[in-house]
Amino acid sequence: MKKIMIIDDELDVLDILERFLSKNDNYEVTSYSNPIDALEGAKRNNYDLILSDIMMPEVSGMDILKEIKDLNRNTKIILMTAYSTDSKVQTADQLNVDAFIDKPFVDLKFVQKTISSLI
């Protein structure tokens, strides 16, 4: 079973993704609306894949992902964002981000296909 973590401060996004991905019997899905709680969760568990928003209050998704990547270099990372700027893409490249997904989601099947290609 593949372990997936979702990090997003938008509760609607968490709910949609968690319900959609939990339908797949091969995924164990955990979601966090608080990036600091997500970091603590990553310290307790190894995740195969993390879907994370970039723009969140308190701590940016980039900062959290940097720490998570230090914990487990094999974790695949998909960044979700409504804002795609060159500086974020450069920083994401430094973290070896595996994929980007634009928000709002147009097609959840595209999300599934992206995840399936990585894990």
Short mmCIF file of N, CA, C and O in Angstrom, two decimals:
data_model
loop_
_atom_site.label_atom_id
_atom_site.label_comp_id
_atom_site.label_asym_id
_atom_site.label_seq_id
_atom_site.Cartn_x
_atom_site.Cartn_y
_atom_site.Cartn_z
N MET A 1 0.84 -1.17 0.00
CA MET A 1 0.00 0.00 0.00
C MET A 1 0.89 1.24 0.00
O MET A 1 1.84 1.32 0.77
N LYS A 2 0.60 2.19 -0.87
CA LYS A 2 1.37 3.43 -0.99
C LYS A 2 0.81 4.49 -0.04
O LYS A 2 -0.40 4.70 0.02
N LYS A 3 1.71 5.16 0.68
CA LYS A 3 1.30 6.19 1.62
C LYS A 3 1.40 7.56 0.96
O LYS A 3 2.45 7.94 0.46
N ILE A 4 0.27 8.29 1.00
CA ILE A 4 0.20 9.62 0.40
C ILE A 4 -0.19 10.64 1.46
O ILE A 4 -1.12 10.40 2.23
N MET A 5 0.54 11.76 1.49
CA MET A 5 0.21 12.87 2.37
C MET A 5 -0.26 14.03 1.50
O MET A 5 0.36 14.33 0.49
N ILE A 6 -1.35 14.68 1.94
CA ILE A 6 -1.84 15.88 1.28
C ILE A 6 -1.70 17.03 2.28
O ILE A 6 -2.12 16.91 3.44
N ILE A 7 -1.12 18.15 1.82
CA ILE A 7 -0.97 19.34 2.67
C ILE A 7 -1.59 20.52 1.93
O ILE A 7 -1.14 20.88 0.85
N ASP A 8 -2.64 21.10 2.52
CA ASP A 8 -3.27 22.27 1.93
C ASP A 8 -4.10 22.97 3.01
O ASP A 8 -4.79 22.31 3.77
N ASP A 9 -4.01 24.29 3.05
CA ASP A 9 -4.78 25.04 4.04
C ASP A 9 -6.24 25.22 3.62
O ASP A 9 -7.07 25.64 4.41
N GLU A 10 -6.57 24.88 2.37
CA GLU A 10 -7.95 24.95 1.90
C GLU A 10 -8.64 23.62 2.20
O GLU A 10 -8.33 22.60 1.59
N LEU A 11 -9.56 23.66 3.15
CA LEU A 11 -10.22 22.42 3.58
C LEU A 11 -11.01 21.74 2.47
O LEU A 11 -11.08 20.51 2.43
N ASP A 12 -11.58 22.52 1.55
CA ASP A 12 -12.31 21.92 0.43
C ASP A 12 -11.38 21.09 -0.45
O ASP A 12 -11.75 20.01 -0.90
N VAL A 13 -10.19 21.61 -0.70
CA VAL A 13 -9.21 20.88 -1.51
C VAL A 13 -8.81 19.59 -0.81
O VAL A 13 -8.76 18.52 -1.43
N LEU A 14 -8.54 19.67 0.49
CA LEU A 14 -8.19 18.46 1.25
C LEU A 14 -9.30 17.42 1.16
O LEU A 14 -9.03 16.24 0.91
N ASP A 15 -10.52 17.86 1.36
CA ASP A 15 -11.66 16.94 1.35
C ASP A 15 -11.81 16.27 -0.02
O ASP A 15 -11.97 15.04 -0.10
N ILE A 16 -11.75 17.05 -1.08
CA ILE A 16 -11.91 16.50 -2.43
C ILE A 16 -10.81 15.48 -2.74
O ILE A 16 -11.09 14.37 -3.19
N LEU A 17 -9.57 15.86 -2.49
CA LEU A 17 -8.46 14.96 -2.79
C LEU A 17 -8.47 13.71 -1.91
O LEU A 17 -8.24 12.60 -2.40
N GLU A 18 -8.74 13.89 -0.64
CA GLU A 18 -8.74 12.74 0.26
C GLU A 18 -9.84 11.75 -0.12
O GLU A 18 -9.60 10.55 -0.20
N ARG A 19 -11.04 12.24 -0.40
CA ARG A 19 -12.13 11.34 -0.79
C ARG A 19 -11.82 10.65 -2.12
O ARG A 19 -12.04 9.45 -2.27
N PHE A 20 -11.29 11.41 -3.08
CA PHE A 20 -10.99 10.84 -4.39
C PHE A 20 -9.89 9.79 -4.31
O PHE A 20 -10.03 8.69 -4.83
N LEU A 21 -8.79 10.10 -3.63
CA LEU A 21 -7.65 9.18 -3.57
C LEU A 21 -7.93 7.97 -2.67
O LEU A 21 -7.39 6.89 -2.89
N SER A 22 -8.77 8.15 -1.67
CA SER A 22 -9.09 7.04 -0.76
C SER A 22 -9.91 5.95 -1.44
O SER A 22 -10.01 4.84 -0.93
N LYS A 23 -10.49 6.26 -2.59
CA LYS A 23 -11.24 5.25 -3.34
C LYS A 23 -10.31 4.18 -3.91
O LYS A 23 -10.74 3.08 -4.21
N ASN A 24 -9.05 4.52 -4.04
CA ASN A 24 -8.05 3.58 -4.55
C ASN A 24 -7.54 2.73 -3.39
O ASN A 24 -6.96 3.25 -2.44
N ASP A 25 -7.77 1.42 -3.46
CA ASP A 25 -7.38 0.52 -2.37
C ASP A 25 -5.87 0.43 -2.17
O ASP A 25 -5.42 -0.08 -1.16
N ASN A 26 -5.11 0.92 -3.14
CA ASN A 26 -3.65 0.87 -3.03
C ASN A 26 -3.05 2.07 -2.32
O ASN A 26 -1.84 2.14 -2.15
N TYR A 27 -3.90 3.03 -1.92
CA TYR A 27 -3.41 4.25 -1.27
C TYR A 27 -3.90 4.35 0.17
O TYR A 27 -5.07 4.12 0.46
N GLU A 28 -2.98 4.71 1.04
CA GLU A 28 -3.33 5.11 2.40
C GLU A 28 -3.11 6.62 2.44
O GLU A 28 -1.98 7.10 2.30
N VAL A 29 -4.19 7.38 2.61
CA VAL A 29 -4.14 8.83 2.48
C VAL A 29 -4.27 9.51 3.84
O VAL A 29 -5.16 9.19 4.62
N THR A 30 -3.36 10.46 4.09
CA THR A 30 -3.40 11.28 5.29
C THR A 30 -3.37 12.73 4.84
O THR A 30 -2.59 13.09 3.96
N SER A 31 -4.21 13.56 5.45
CA SER A 31 -4.23 14.96 5.04
C SER A 31 -4.01 15.89 6.23
O SER A 31 -4.37 15.56 7.36
N TYR A 32 -3.40 17.02 5.93
CA TYR A 32 -3.10 18.04 6.93
C TYR A 32 -3.44 19.42 6.38
O TYR A 32 -3.03 19.75 5.27
N SER A 33 -4.14 20.22 7.18
CA SER A 33 -4.40 21.60 6.80
C SER A 33 -3.34 22.54 7.37
O SER A 33 -3.21 23.68 6.94
N ASN A 34 -2.57 22.03 8.31
CA ASN A 34 -1.51 22.82 8.94
C ASN A 34 -0.16 22.23 8.55
O ASN A 34 0.13 21.07 8.86
N PRO A 35 0.68 23.02 7.87
CA PRO A 35 1.96 22.47 7.40
C PRO A 35 2.90 22.04 8.53
O PRO A 35 3.68 21.09 8.35
N ILE A 36 2.80 22.66 9.68
CA ILE A 36 3.65 22.27 10.80
C ILE A 36 3.24 20.89 11.31
O ILE A 36 4.09 20.04 11.60
N ASP A 37 1.94 20.63 11.37
CA ASP A 37 1.45 19.30 11.74
C ASP A 37 1.89 18.27 10.70
O ASP A 37 2.22 17.14 11.04
N ALA A 38 1.88 18.67 9.43
CA ALA A 38 2.31 17.76 8.36
C ALA A 38 3.77 17.37 8.53
O ALA A 38 4.13 16.20 8.35
N LEU A 39 4.60 18.31 8.91
CA LEU A 39 6.02 18.02 9.14
C LEU A 39 6.17 17.01 10.28
O LEU A 39 6.95 16.07 10.17
N GLU A 40 5.41 17.18 11.33
CA GLU A 40 5.45 16.22 12.44
C GLU A 40 4.99 14.84 11.97
O GLU A 40 5.57 13.83 12.36
N GLY A 41 3.97 14.80 11.12
CA GLY A 41 3.51 13.53 10.56
C GLY A 41 4.57 12.87 9.71
O GLY A 41 4.74 11.66 9.74
N ALA A 42 5.31 13.68 8.97
CA ALA A 42 6.39 13.15 8.11
C ALA A 42 7.55 12.62 8.95
O ALA A 42 8.26 11.72 8.51
N LYS A 43 7.72 13.15 10.13
CA LYS A 43 8.77 12.64 11.02
C LYS A 43 8.41 11.28 11.59
O LYS A 43 9.28 10.47 11.90
N ARG A 44 7.10 11.01 11.70
CA ARG A 44 6.63 9.73 12.26
C ARG A 44 6.44 8.65 11.20
O ARG A 44 6.44 7.46 11.52
N ASN A 45 6.23 9.05 9.95
CA ASN A 45 5.92 8.09 8.88
C ASN A 45 6.71 8.42 7.63
O ASN A 45 6.97 9.58 7.35
N ASN A 46 7.04 7.41 6.87
CA ASN A 46 7.63 7.62 5.55
C ASN A 46 6.51 7.59 4.53
O ASN A 46 5.76 6.62 4.46
N TYR A 47 6.42 8.64 3.74
CA TYR A 47 5.39 8.74 2.71
C TYR A 47 6.02 8.49 1.35
O TYR A 47 7.13 8.95 1.08
N ASP A 48 5.28 7.80 0.50
CA ASP A 48 5.74 7.56 -0.86
C ASP A 48 5.58 8.82 -1.71
O ASP A 48 6.38 9.07 -2.60
N LEU A 49 4.52 9.59 -1.41
CA LEU A 49 4.23 10.77 -2.20
C LEU A 49 3.57 11.83 -1.34
O LEU A 49 2.76 11.51 -0.46
N ILE A 50 3.93 13.08 -1.60
CA ILE A 50 3.31 14.21 -0.91
C ILE A 50 2.79 15.18 -1.95
O ILE A 50 3.52 15.60 -2.85
N LEU A 51 1.50 15.52 -1.82
CA LEU A 51 0.88 16.58 -2.60
C LEU A 51 0.78 17.78 -1.68
O LEU A 51 0.17 17.68 -0.62
N SER A 52 1.38 18.90 -2.08
CA SER A 52 1.38 20.05 -1.19
C SER A 52 1.10 21.34 -1.94
O SER A 52 1.63 21.56 -3.04
N ASP A 53 0.30 22.17 -1.31
CA ASP A 53 0.11 23.53 -1.79
C ASP A 53 1.40 24.29 -1.52
O ASP A 53 2.16 23.95 -0.61
N ILE A 54 1.67 25.31 -2.31
CA ILE A 54 2.86 26.13 -2.09
C ILE A 54 2.56 27.27 -1.12
O ILE A 54 3.30 27.50 -0.18
N MET A 55 1.46 27.97 -1.38
CA MET A 55 1.12 29.16 -0.60
C MET A 55 0.22 28.80 0.57
O MET A 55 -0.95 28.49 0.38
N MET A 56 0.79 28.84 1.78
CA MET A 56 0.02 28.57 2.99
C MET A 56 0.44 29.57 4.06
O MET A 56 1.58 30.04 4.06
N PRO A 57 -0.48 29.89 4.98
CA PRO A 57 -0.10 30.80 6.07
C PRO A 57 0.89 30.13 7.02
O PRO A 57 1.01 28.91 7.03
N GLU A 58 1.55 30.91 7.80
CA GLU A 58 2.52 30.47 8.81
C GLU A 58 3.82 30.00 8.19
O GLU A 58 4.86 30.54 8.43
N VAL A 59 3.76 28.93 7.40
CA VAL A 59 4.96 28.34 6.81
C VAL A 59 4.64 28.02 5.35
O VAL A 59 3.59 27.47 5.06
N SER A 60 5.55 28.32 4.45
CA SER A 60 5.29 28.02 3.04
C SER A 60 5.44 26.52 2.79
O SER A 60 6.18 25.82 3.48
N GLY A 61 4.75 26.07 1.77
CA GLY A 61 4.87 24.67 1.36
C GLY A 61 6.30 24.33 0.97
O GLY A 61 6.77 23.22 1.21
N MET A 62 7.00 25.30 0.40
CA MET A 62 8.38 25.06 -0.02
C MET A 62 9.27 24.77 1.19
O MET A 62 10.11 23.88 1.15
N ASP A 63 9.08 25.53 2.27
CA ASP A 63 9.89 25.31 3.47
C ASP A 63 9.62 23.94 4.08
O ASP A 63 10.54 23.23 4.49
N ILE A 64 8.35 23.58 4.15
CA ILE A 64 7.98 22.28 4.71
C ILE A 64 8.54 21.15 3.86
O ILE A 64 9.11 20.18 4.36
N LEU A 65 8.41 21.29 2.54
CA LEU A 65 8.89 20.23 1.65
C LEU A 65 10.40 20.07 1.72
O LEU A 65 10.92 18.97 1.62
N LYS A 66 11.10 21.16 1.92
CA LYS A 66 12.56 21.09 2.07
C LYS A 66 12.92 20.22 3.28
O LYS A 66 13.78 19.34 3.20
N GLU A 67 12.22 20.44 4.38
CA GLU A 67 12.48 19.64 5.59
C GLU A 67 12.06 18.19 5.40
O GLU A 67 12.75 17.27 5.83
N ILE A 68 10.92 17.97 4.75
CA ILE A 68 10.46 16.60 4.51
C ILE A 68 11.42 15.86 3.59
O ILE A 68 11.73 14.70 3.82
N LYS A 69 11.91 16.54 2.57
CA LYS A 69 12.85 15.93 1.63
C LYS A 69 14.14 15.54 2.36
O LYS A 69 14.76 14.54 2.04
N ASP A 70 14.54 16.34 3.37
CA ASP A 70 15.71 15.99 4.17
C ASP A 70 15.47 14.72 4.99
O ASP A 70 16.41 13.96 5.25
N LEU A 71 14.23 14.48 5.38
CA LEU A 71 13.89 13.28 6.15
C LEU A 71 13.91 12.03 5.27
O LEU A 71 14.32 10.97 5.71
N ASN A 72 13.42 12.16 4.03
CA ASN A 72 13.34 11.01 3.14
C ASN A 72 13.50 11.48 1.69
O ASN A 72 12.55 11.96 1.09
N ARG A 73 14.66 11.29 1.16
CA ARG A 73 14.97 11.73 -0.21
C ARG A 73 14.16 10.98 -1.27
O ARG A 73 14.02 11.44 -2.39
N ASN A 74 13.62 9.81 -0.93
CA ASN A 74 12.88 9.01 -1.90
C ASN A 74 11.42 9.43 -2.05
O ASN A 74 10.73 8.94 -2.94
N THR A 75 10.94 10.30 -1.18
CA THR A 75 9.55 10.76 -1.26
C THR A 75 9.34 11.56 -2.54
O THR A 75 10.09 12.48 -2.82
N LYS A 76 8.33 11.21 -3.30
CA LYS A 76 7.95 11.95 -4.50
C LYS A 76 7.11 13.15 -4.08
O LYS A 76 6.31 13.05 -3.14
N ILE A 77 7.28 14.26 -4.77
CA ILE A 77 6.59 15.49 -4.40
C ILE A 77 5.85 16.08 -5.60
O ILE A 77 6.43 16.24 -6.68
N ILE A 78 4.58 16.37 -5.37
CA ILE A 78 3.78 17.10 -6.35
C ILE A 78 3.36 18.41 -5.69
O ILE A 78 2.76 18.40 -4.62
N LEU A 79 3.68 19.52 -6.32
CA LEU A 79 3.27 20.82 -5.83
C LEU A 79 1.97 21.24 -6.50
O LEU A 79 1.82 21.08 -7.72
N MET A 80 1.07 21.75 -5.70
CA MET A 80 -0.20 22.27 -6.21
C MET A 80 -0.18 23.78 -6.01
O MET A 80 0.17 24.26 -4.94
N THR A 81 -0.56 24.51 -7.05
CA THR A 81 -0.58 25.96 -6.91
C THR A 81 -1.51 26.62 -7.90
O THR A 81 -1.69 26.12 -9.02
N ALA A 82 -2.08 27.70 -7.47
CA ALA A 82 -2.85 28.56 -8.36
C ALA A 82 -1.94 29.65 -8.92
O ALA A 82 -2.32 30.38 -9.82
N TYR A 83 -0.75 29.76 -8.34
CA TYR A 83 0.21 30.78 -8.74
C TYR A 83 1.48 30.09 -9.21
O TYR A 83 2.13 29.41 -8.44
N SER A 84 1.83 30.27 -10.46
CA SER A 84 3.05 29.66 -10.96
C SER A 84 4.01 30.76 -11.41
O SER A 84 3.78 31.42 -12.40
N THR A 85 5.05 30.97 -10.61
CA THR A 85 6.03 31.99 -10.96
C THR A 85 7.38 31.33 -11.19
O THR A 85 7.64 30.23 -10.71
N ASP A 86 8.23 32.03 -11.91
CA ASP A 86 9.55 31.49 -12.21
C ASP A 86 10.36 31.20 -10.96
O ASP A 86 11.05 30.18 -10.87
N SER A 87 10.29 32.07 -9.95
CA SER A 87 11.10 31.86 -8.74
C SER A 87 10.64 30.61 -7.99
O SER A 87 11.46 29.87 -7.46
N LYS A 88 9.34 30.36 -7.96
CA LYS A 88 8.83 29.15 -7.30
C LYS A 88 9.27 27.91 -8.07
O LYS A 88 9.62 26.90 -7.50
N VAL A 89 9.23 28.00 -9.38
CA VAL A 89 9.64 26.86 -10.20
C VAL A 89 11.13 26.58 -10.00
O VAL A 89 11.54 25.43 -9.86
N GLN A 90 11.94 27.62 -9.91
CA GLN A 90 13.37 27.43 -9.67
C GLN A 90 13.61 26.78 -8.32
O GLN A 90 14.42 25.86 -8.19
N THR A 91 12.92 27.27 -7.29
CA THR A 91 13.06 26.69 -5.96
C THR A 91 12.59 25.24 -5.97
O THR A 91 13.21 24.38 -5.37
N ALA A 92 11.49 24.98 -6.64
CA ALA A 92 10.97 23.61 -6.74
C ALA A 92 11.96 22.70 -7.44
O ALA A 92 12.14 21.55 -7.04
N ASP A 93 12.62 23.22 -8.45
CA ASP A 93 13.64 22.43 -9.14
C ASP A 93 14.77 22.06 -8.19
O ASP A 93 15.31 20.96 -8.24
N GLN A 94 15.13 22.97 -7.30
CA GLN A 94 16.19 22.70 -6.33
C GLN A 94 15.78 21.59 -5.36
O GLN A 94 16.62 20.86 -4.85
N LEU A 95 14.48 21.46 -5.11
CA LEU A 95 13.98 20.42 -4.21
C LEU A 95 13.68 19.12 -4.94
O LEU A 95 13.20 18.17 -4.34
N ASN A 96 13.95 19.09 -6.23
CA ASN A 96 13.64 17.90 -7.04
C ASN A 96 12.16 17.55 -6.99
O ASN A 96 11.79 16.39 -6.81
N VAL A 97 11.31 18.57 -7.16
CA VAL A 97 9.87 18.35 -7.23
C VAL A 97 9.59 17.52 -8.47
O VAL A 97 10.15 17.75 -9.53
N ASP A 98 8.72 16.54 -8.33
CA ASP A 98 8.46 15.60 -9.41
C ASP A 98 7.37 16.05 -10.38
O ASP A 98 7.35 15.61 -11.53
N ALA A 99 6.44 16.89 -9.91
CA ALA A 99 5.36 17.35 -10.79
C ALA A 99 4.67 18.56 -10.19
O ALA A 99 4.75 18.81 -8.98
N PHE A 100 3.99 19.31 -11.05
CA PHE A 100 3.15 20.43 -10.65
C PHE A 100 1.72 20.14 -11.08
O PHE A 100 1.50 19.56 -12.15
N ILE A 101 0.77 20.55 -10.25
CA ILE A 101 -0.64 20.48 -10.62
C ILE A 101 -1.23 21.86 -10.36
O ILE A 101 -1.06 22.41 -9.27
N ASP A 102 -1.91 22.38 -11.36
CA ASP A 102 -2.53 23.70 -11.22
C ASP A 102 -3.85 23.58 -10.49
O ASP A 102 -4.60 22.62 -10.67
N LYS A 103 -4.10 24.58 -9.65
CA LYS A 103 -5.39 24.71 -8.98
C LYS A 103 -6.12 25.89 -9.61
O LYS A 103 -5.47 26.83 -10.02
N PRO A 104 -7.40 25.86 -9.70
CA PRO A 104 -8.28 24.77 -9.27
C PRO A 104 -8.17 23.57 -10.21
O PRO A 104 -7.79 23.71 -11.36
N PHE A 105 -8.50 22.39 -9.68
CA PHE A 105 -8.41 21.17 -10.46
C PHE A 105 -9.52 21.15 -11.51
O PHE A 105 -10.67 21.36 -11.20
N VAL A 106 -9.13 20.89 -12.72
CA VAL A 106 -10.11 20.77 -13.79
C VAL A 106 -10.54 19.31 -13.92
O VAL A 106 -11.71 19.02 -14.14
N ASP A 107 -9.60 18.41 -13.70
CA ASP A 107 -9.87 16.99 -13.93
C ASP A 107 -9.14 16.16 -12.89
O ASP A 107 -7.91 16.09 -12.89
N LEU A 108 -9.88 15.53 -12.01
CA LEU A 108 -9.25 14.69 -10.98
C LEU A 108 -8.57 13.47 -11.59
O LEU A 108 -7.65 12.93 -10.99
N LYS A 109 -9.00 13.05 -12.75
CA LYS A 109 -8.33 11.93 -13.41
C LYS A 109 -6.89 12.31 -13.79
O LYS A 109 -6.01 11.46 -13.78
N PHE A 110 -6.67 13.58 -14.11
CA PHE A 110 -5.31 14.05 -14.38
C PHE A 110 -4.46 13.95 -13.12
O PHE A 110 -3.29 13.54 -13.17
N VAL A 111 -5.05 14.30 -11.97
CA VAL A 111 -4.34 14.18 -10.69
C VAL A 111 -3.97 12.72 -10.47
O VAL A 111 -2.82 12.40 -10.14
N GLN A 112 -4.92 11.82 -10.68
CA GLN A 112 -4.67 10.38 -10.50
C GLN A 112 -3.58 9.89 -11.45
O GLN A 112 -2.69 9.14 -11.05
N LYS A 113 -3.65 10.32 -12.68
CA LYS A 113 -2.65 9.91 -13.68
C LYS A 113 -1.26 10.40 -13.29
O LYS A 113 -0.27 9.65 -13.42
N THR A 114 -1.16 11.61 -12.79
CA THR A 114 0.12 12.17 -12.35
C THR A 114 0.68 11.37 -11.19
O THR A 114 1.86 11.01 -11.18
N ILE A 115 -0.16 11.05 -10.22
CA ILE A 115 0.27 10.25 -9.07
C ILE A 115 0.70 8.87 -9.52
O ILE A 115 1.76 8.38 -9.11
N SER A 116 -0.09 8.23 -10.36
CA SER A 116 0.21 6.88 -10.82
C SER A 116 1.55 6.81 -11.57
O SER A 116 2.24 5.80 -11.53
N SER A 117 1.89 7.90 -12.24
CA SER A 117 3.16 7.90 -12.98
C SER A 117 4.37 7.99 -12.06
O SER A 117 5.49 7.68 -12.46
N LEU A 118 4.15 8.38 -10.81
CA LEU A 118 5.26 8.57 -9.87
C LEU A 118 5.42 7.45 -8.85
O LEU A 118 6.52 7.19 -8.39
N ILE A 119 4.31 6.81 -8.48
CA ILE A 119 4.42 5.75 -7.45
C ILE A 119 3.77 4.46 -7.93
O ILE A 119 2.98 4.41 -8.77
#
